[in-house]
Coordinates of C-alpha atoms in Angstrom, one line a residue:
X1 CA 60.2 2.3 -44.4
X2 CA 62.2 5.2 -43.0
X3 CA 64.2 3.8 -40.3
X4 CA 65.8 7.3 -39.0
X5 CA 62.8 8.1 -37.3
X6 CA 63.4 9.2 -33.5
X7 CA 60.5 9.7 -31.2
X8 CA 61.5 12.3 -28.1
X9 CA 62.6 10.8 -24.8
X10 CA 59.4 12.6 -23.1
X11 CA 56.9 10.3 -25.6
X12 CA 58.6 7.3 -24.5
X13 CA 58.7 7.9 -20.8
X14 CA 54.7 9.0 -21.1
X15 CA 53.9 5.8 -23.2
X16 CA 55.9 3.5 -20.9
X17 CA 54.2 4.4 -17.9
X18 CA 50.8 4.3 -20.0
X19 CA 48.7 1.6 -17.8
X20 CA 47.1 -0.1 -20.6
X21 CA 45.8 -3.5 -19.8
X22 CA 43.5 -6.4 -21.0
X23 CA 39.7 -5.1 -20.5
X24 CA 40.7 -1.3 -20.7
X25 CA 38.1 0.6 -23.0
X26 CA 40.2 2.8 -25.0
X27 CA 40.7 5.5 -27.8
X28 CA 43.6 5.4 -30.3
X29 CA 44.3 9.0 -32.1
X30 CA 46.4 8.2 -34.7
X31 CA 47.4 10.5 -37.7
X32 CA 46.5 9.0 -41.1
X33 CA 48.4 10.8 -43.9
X34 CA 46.5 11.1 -47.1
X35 CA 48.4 12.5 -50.4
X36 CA 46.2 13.7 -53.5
X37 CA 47.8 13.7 -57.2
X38 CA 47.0 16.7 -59.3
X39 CA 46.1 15.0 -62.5
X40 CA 46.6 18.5 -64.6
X41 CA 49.9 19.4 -62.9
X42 CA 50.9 16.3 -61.8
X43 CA 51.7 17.6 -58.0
X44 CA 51.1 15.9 -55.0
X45 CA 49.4 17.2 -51.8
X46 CA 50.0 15.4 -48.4
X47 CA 47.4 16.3 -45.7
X48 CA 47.1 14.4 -42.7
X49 CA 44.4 14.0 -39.9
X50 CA 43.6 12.2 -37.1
X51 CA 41.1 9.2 -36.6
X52 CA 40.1 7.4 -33.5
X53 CA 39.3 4.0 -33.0
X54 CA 37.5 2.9 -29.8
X55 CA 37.3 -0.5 -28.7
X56 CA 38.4 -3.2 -26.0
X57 CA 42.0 -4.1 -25.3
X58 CA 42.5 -7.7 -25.5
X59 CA 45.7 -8.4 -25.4
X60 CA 49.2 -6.4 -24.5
X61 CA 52.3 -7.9 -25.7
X62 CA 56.1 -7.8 -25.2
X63 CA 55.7 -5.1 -22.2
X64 CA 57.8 -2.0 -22.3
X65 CA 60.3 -2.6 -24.6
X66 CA 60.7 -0.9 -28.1
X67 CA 58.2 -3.4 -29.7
X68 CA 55.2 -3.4 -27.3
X69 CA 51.8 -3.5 -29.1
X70 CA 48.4 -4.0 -28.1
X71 CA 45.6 -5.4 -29.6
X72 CA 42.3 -3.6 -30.0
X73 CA 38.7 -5.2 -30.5
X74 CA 35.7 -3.5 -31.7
X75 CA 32.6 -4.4 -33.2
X76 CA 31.0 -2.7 -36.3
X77 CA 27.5 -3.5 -37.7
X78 CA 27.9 -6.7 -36.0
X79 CA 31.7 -7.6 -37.6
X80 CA 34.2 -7.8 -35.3
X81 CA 37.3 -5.6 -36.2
X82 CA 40.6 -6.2 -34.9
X83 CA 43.8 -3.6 -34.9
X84 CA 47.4 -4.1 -33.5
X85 CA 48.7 -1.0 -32.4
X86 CA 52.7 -0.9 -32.1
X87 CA 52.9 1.0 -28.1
X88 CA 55.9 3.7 -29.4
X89 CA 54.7 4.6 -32.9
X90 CA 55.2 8.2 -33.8
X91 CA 51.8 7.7 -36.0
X92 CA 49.4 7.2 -32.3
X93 CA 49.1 10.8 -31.6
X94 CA 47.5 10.1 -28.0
X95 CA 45.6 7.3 -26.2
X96 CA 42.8 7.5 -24.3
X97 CA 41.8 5.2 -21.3
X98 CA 38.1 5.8 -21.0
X99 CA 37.1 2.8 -18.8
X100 CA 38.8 0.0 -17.1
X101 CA 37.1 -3.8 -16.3
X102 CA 38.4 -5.7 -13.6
X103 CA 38.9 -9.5 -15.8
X104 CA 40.6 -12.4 -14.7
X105 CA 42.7 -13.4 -17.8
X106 CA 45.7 -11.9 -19.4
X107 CA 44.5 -12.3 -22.7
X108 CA 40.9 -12.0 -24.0
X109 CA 40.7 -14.0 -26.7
X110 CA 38.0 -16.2 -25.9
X111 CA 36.3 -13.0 -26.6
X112 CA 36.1 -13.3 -30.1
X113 CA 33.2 -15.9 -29.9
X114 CA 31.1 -13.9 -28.0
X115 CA 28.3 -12.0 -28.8
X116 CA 28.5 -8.4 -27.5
X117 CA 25.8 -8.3 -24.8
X118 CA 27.4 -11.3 -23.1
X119 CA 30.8 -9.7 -23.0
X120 CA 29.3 -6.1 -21.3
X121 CA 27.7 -8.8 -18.8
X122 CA 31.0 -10.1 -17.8
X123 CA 33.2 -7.0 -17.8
X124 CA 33.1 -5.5 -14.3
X125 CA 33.5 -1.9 -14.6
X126 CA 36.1 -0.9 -11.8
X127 CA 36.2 2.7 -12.6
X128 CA 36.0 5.5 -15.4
X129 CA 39.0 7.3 -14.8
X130 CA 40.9 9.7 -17.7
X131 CA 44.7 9.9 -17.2
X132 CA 45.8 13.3 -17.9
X133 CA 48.5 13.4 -20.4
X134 CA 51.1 15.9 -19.7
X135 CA 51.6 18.0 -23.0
X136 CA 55.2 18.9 -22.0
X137 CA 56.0 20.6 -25.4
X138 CA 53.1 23.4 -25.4
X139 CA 53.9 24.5 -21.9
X140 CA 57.6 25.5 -22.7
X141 CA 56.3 27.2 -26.2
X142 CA 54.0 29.2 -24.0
X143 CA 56.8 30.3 -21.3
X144 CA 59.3 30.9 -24.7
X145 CA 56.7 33.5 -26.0
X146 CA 55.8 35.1 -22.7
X147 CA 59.5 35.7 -22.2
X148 CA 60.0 37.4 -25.3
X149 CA 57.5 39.5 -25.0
X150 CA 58.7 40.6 -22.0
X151 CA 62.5 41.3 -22.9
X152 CA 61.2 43.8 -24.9

């Protein structure tokens, strides 16, 4: 585990003020990296791509600090599927809030027992909102280029 890995002040700032909470609805991009071996030339290919995973939040631990996750719960053919997501991982590409549910506990665990027409029944949909996420980095390569172009 590479340990020299720094994400960019501007990530962190975005992801801290990220309001994710318990009964959010949301939509994890993260980048899986897959490598292929060349059996003939014994070379190795890395490609990577992104893959979403919708589900419910259930849980948000340990706040803002360097090792916040959060806990998302989807259901898949009638299996429940489960996946802690550390908050500040350079692998999440973006997260998406698609929906938020007004619930009265912290923690949704009890969800786990429940079948999935009982738990749309309780979830109170305050609003569909989508946070904009400021893509800081493009913008600047954009100016960068239009001022070259015009120095010359």
């Amino acid at each position: 585990m590479k340990t020299d890995q720094i994400i960019s002040p501007t990530d962190v700032e975005n992801r801290k003020k990220l309001p994710i909470s318990s009964g959010d609805t949301v939509r994890v991009w993260q980048k899986i990296v897959e490598k292929e071996i060349n059996e003939k030339t014994k070379e190795t290919k890395e490609r990577s791509r992104l893959q979403a995973f919708d589900g419910l939040v259930i849980g948000r631990k340990h706040g803002a600090e360097a090792g916040a996750t959060f806990t998302v719960r989807k259901t898949i053919d009638g299996i429940g599927v489960e996946r802690i997501f550390p908050l500040y991982s350079p692998l999440i590409d973006k997260i998406e809030i698609l929906r938020r549910a007004k619930v009265r506990r912290a923690k949704l665990y009890h969800i786990r027992d429940k079948a999935a027409k009982e738990i749309r029944r309780q979830m109170r949909n305050e609003l569909k909102i989508k946070i904009p996420v400021p893509e800081q980095s493009e913008t600047v390569l954009t100016e960068e280029k239009k001022e070259e172009a015009s120095g010359e």
